[in-house]
XYZ file of C-alpha atoms in Angstrom:
261
model
C -64.326 -79.191 95.089
C -64.341 -82.672 95.901
C -68.341 -84.231 94.872
C -67.121 -87.751 94.051
C -70.010 -90.366 95.261
C -72.735 -88.071 94.833
C -76.023 -88.234 92.627
C -75.025 -84.780 90.894
C -76.876 -86.005 87.272
C -76.743 -83.941 84.858
C -79.339 -81.333 85.933
C -77.076 -81.133 89.300
C -74.115 -80.264 87.297
C -76.137 -77.029 85.447
C -76.600 -75.888 89.246
C -73.082 -75.656 89.884
C -71.834 -73.868 86.928
C -72.691 -70.234 88.072
C -71.564 -70.916 91.269
C -67.911 -72.266 89.529
C -68.073 -69.064 87.817
C -67.926 -66.530 90.244
C -65.270 -68.177 92.646
C -62.064 -67.956 91.050
C -60.545 -70.445 93.643
C -62.319 -73.375 92.186
C -59.604 -74.696 90.239
C -60.087 -78.677 91.243
C -63.162 -80.380 90.581
C -64.173 -84.006 91.354
C -66.988 -85.529 89.400
C -66.196 -89.271 89.716
C -69.129 -91.559 89.768
C -71.454 -88.646 89.758
C -74.385 -90.153 87.731
C -73.596 -88.223 84.821
C -74.077 -89.362 81.124
C -73.691 -87.607 77.590
C -76.576 -85.844 77.873
C -74.203 -83.294 80.299
C -71.396 -82.508 77.167
C -72.752 -78.576 76.673
C -72.289 -77.773 80.498
C -68.671 -79.674 80.139
C -67.679 -77.385 77.784
C -69.256 -74.279 79.060
C -67.424 -75.049 82.349
C -63.971 -75.088 80.277
C -64.928 -72.177 78.581
C -65.972 -69.672 81.666
C -64.656 -70.813 84.697
C -60.698 -71.315 85.906
C -60.567 -75.485 86.605
C -57.172 -76.867 85.833
C -58.249 -80.253 86.923
C -61.131 -82.295 86.104
C -62.318 -85.583 87.202
C -65.358 -87.579 85.213
C -64.023 -91.171 85.581
C -66.888 -93.675 86.301
C -69.585 -91.925 84.852
C -71.719 -93.410 81.544
C -70.286 -90.822 79.453
C -69.986 -93.047 76.417
C -68.006 -92.335 72.343
C -70.845 -89.158 71.837
C -69.701 -87.365 74.381
C -65.903 -88.082 73.887
C -66.147 -86.644 70.256
C -67.682 -83.548 71.189
C -65.234 -82.740 73.696
C -62.645 -83.405 71.131
C -64.024 -81.367 68.642
C -64.543 -78.236 71.125
C -61.298 -78.741 72.703
C -59.936 -77.791 69.414
C -61.499 -74.455 68.698
C -61.120 -72.705 72.340
C -58.318 -72.567 75.152
C -58.880 -74.364 78.281
C -56.981 -73.576 81.267
C -57.187 -77.536 81.708
C -53.916 -79.312 82.849
C -55.040 -82.962 84.552
C -58.147 -84.621 82.993
C -59.545 -88.184 84.354
C -61.701 -89.855 81.820
C -61.608 -93.467 83.472
C -64.127 -96.117 83.101
C -66.621 -94.253 80.879
C -67.278 -96.439 78.198
C -64.924 -95.118 75.130
C -63.938 -97.381 72.841
C -62.051 -97.128 69.091
C -61.924 -94.733 67.001
C -63.836 -92.156 69.146
C -60.217 -92.410 71.415
C -57.938 -92.069 68.589
C -60.241 -88.471 67.666
C -60.039 -87.586 70.958
C -56.204 -88.051 71.653
C -55.567 -86.012 68.272
C -57.276 -83.148 69.532
C -55.506 -83.003 72.716
C -52.008 -81.381 70.842
C -53.878 -78.038 70.684
C -54.763 -78.122 74.662
C -52.712 -77.511 77.102
C -53.850 -81.248 78.997
C -50.554 -82.146 80.313
C -51.948 -85.314 83.119
C -54.237 -87.829 81.095
C -55.582 -90.569 83.266
C -57.895 -92.754 80.860
C -57.988 -96.290 82.009
C -60.495 -99.244 81.662
C -61.885 -97.724 78.197
C -61.202 -99.415 74.772
C -57.862 -97.979 72.894
C -57.024 -100.910 71.190
C -57.755 -100.467 66.945
C -58.228 -102.615 64.021
C -55.872 -100.057 62.438
C -52.404 -100.087 63.735
C -51.835 -96.773 61.505
C -54.688 -94.762 63.054
C -53.909 -95.696 66.756
C -50.000 -94.360 65.637
C -51.267 -91.614 64.468
C -53.309 -90.429 67.733
C -50.692 -90.677 69.753
C -48.184 -89.159 67.855
C -50.237 -85.771 68.044
C -50.461 -86.124 71.827
C -47.411 -83.720 72.286
C -48.294 -81.874 75.531
C -48.930 -84.915 78.024
C -45.917 -85.433 80.327
C -47.823 -88.180 82.604
C -50.667 -91.154 81.001
C -52.495 -93.499 82.263
C -53.885 -96.319 79.934
C -53.996 -99.167 82.382
C -57.147 -101.422 81.660
C -57.424 -100.292 77.822
C -57.286 -104.048 76.220
C -54.257 -103.405 74.771
C -52.387 -106.368 72.747
C -48.947 -106.741 71.470
C -49.768 -104.995 68.402
C -51.187 -101.766 69.619
C -48.082 -101.936 71.900
C -45.981 -101.873 68.395
C -47.613 -98.318 68.053
C -47.475 -97.515 71.088
C -43.904 -98.029 70.981
C -43.348 -96.265 67.474
C -44.549 -93.197 68.946
C -42.365 -93.276 71.808
C -39.354 -93.691 69.166
C -40.840 -90.236 68.219
C -39.582 -89.124 71.200
C -42.205 -87.109 72.423
C -42.406 -85.083 75.588
C -44.309 -88.165 77.965
C -42.461 -88.938 80.868
C -44.596 -91.146 82.904
C -46.574 -93.854 80.719
C -48.763 -96.409 82.659
C -50.287 -99.204 80.761
C -50.689 -102.143 83.847
C -53.465 -104.751 83.623
C -53.032 -105.203 79.419
C -52.246 -107.687 77.175
C -48.798 -106.659 76.091
C -47.222 -110.130 76.367
C -43.458 -110.738 74.724
C -44.072 -109.648 71.366
C -45.587 -105.906 72.596
C -42.867 -106.297 75.424
C -39.940 -106.599 72.986
C -41.451 -104.012 70.822
C -41.514 -101.650 74.138
C -37.981 -102.405 74.977
C -36.735 -100.921 71.492
C -37.725 -97.608 72.274
C -36.591 -97.267 75.665
C -32.644 -96.180 74.396
C -34.449 -93.497 72.388
C -37.276 -91.925 74.182
C -37.248 -89.407 77.529
C -39.272 -91.633 79.513
C -38.755 -91.650 83.610
C -41.663 -94.183 84.794
C -42.997 -97.345 82.960
C -45.615 -99.646 84.610
C -45.550 -103.112 83.165
C -47.554 -104.840 85.825
C -50.140 -107.360 85.024
C -49.712 -107.120 81.640
C -49.113 -111.443 80.383
C -44.887 -110.604 79.975
C -42.697 -113.824 79.933
C -39.287 -114.255 80.111
C -39.034 -113.358 76.337
C -40.354 -109.976 77.152
C -38.664 -109.929 80.442
C -34.746 -110.582 78.949
C -35.334 -107.837 76.278
C -36.324 -105.065 78.959
C -33.158 -106.303 80.753
C -31.192 -105.660 77.759
C -32.471 -102.492 77.567
C -32.122 -100.837 80.672
C -28.122 -100.201 80.352
C -28.883 -97.856 77.161
C -32.630 -96.619 79.189
C -30.325 -93.400 80.093
C -33.733 -91.226 81.339
C -35.654 -94.263 83.126
C -35.771 -94.193 87.338
C -38.703 -96.609 87.469
C -39.661 -100.075 85.885
C -43.044 -102.075 87.356
C -42.806 -105.555 86.141
C -44.895 -106.781 88.964
C -47.720 -109.841 88.699
C -45.894 -111.258 85.438
C -44.970 -114.494 84.817
C -40.813 -113.657 84.934
C -38.958 -116.484 86.250
C -35.255 -117.226 87.920
C -33.927 -116.227 84.123
C -35.270 -112.909 83.579
C -34.062 -112.326 87.353
C -30.570 -113.361 86.164
C -31.122 -110.990 83.305
C -31.973 -107.908 85.431
C -28.783 -108.876 87.885
C -26.342 -108.503 84.955
C -28.422 -105.293 84.238
C -27.835 -103.287 87.155
C -23.632 -104.000 86.671
C -24.089 -101.807 83.711
C -26.471 -99.293 85.182
C -24.835 -95.593 85.126
C -27.743 -94.707 87.721
C -30.059 -96.205 90.141
C -33.170 -97.579 88.890
C -36.622 -98.570 91.008
C -37.090 -101.888 89.300
C -40.356 -103.599 91.323
C -40.460 -107.549 90.038
C -42.791 -108.512 92.962
C -45.312 -111.104 91.988
C -43.559 -113.135 89.633
C -42.281 -117.090 89.392
C -39.067 -115.884 91.008
C -37.628 -118.349 93.551
C -33.957 -116.190 93.919
C -33.578 -113.625 96.399
């Protein structure tokens, strides 16, 4: 059921609940940009407890940290059938994000889209701890989440713990060279297959670190480094790495500063 872009608001969501309970075929529900706010939390929790919904999109609503923390608290005490959750552009930030991430270890959610919220933290330890509890997650998108080079170190530590995550998107963040170097060190030991670092302000120092890691990144099959500031130096590094690969890798270097073909 796709209701995105309609003016549902909290009251309308309450009217939907009885129909969702009675129809077991509604496993997909898209409520993106429907005028919801933090007051819808009780209806959302009932929906997760009492309906068979497995795919829920709540993106582009004004849900706030209050919603996220209450959702996190309840996810720890009841088992939901939910497998896919999109909470992009909902105004979440800071510690509330870490509380939510930590709660996911007891759920069956395997796909999390959390774009355009602020997950960066003054405490790298807090972010690392919350990420390492993301046990069920296979696909995670943190695009535009104000992740900087220090937060990238936390993500690197998370990847080094060999979590089951296969697909990670970090585009439109301030990863920069230091963050790219940190992440490159985790690639040989993690099982990630797809990594998106598009538009992350990475220059040749970071690009070369990633190029050097490719031959030992045994599971990586897709790396996106488009819209960064990589020059021919990085291009040559990736060319050399390509000769050392034991498997094909899809590598996107478009919209950088390279002049070679």
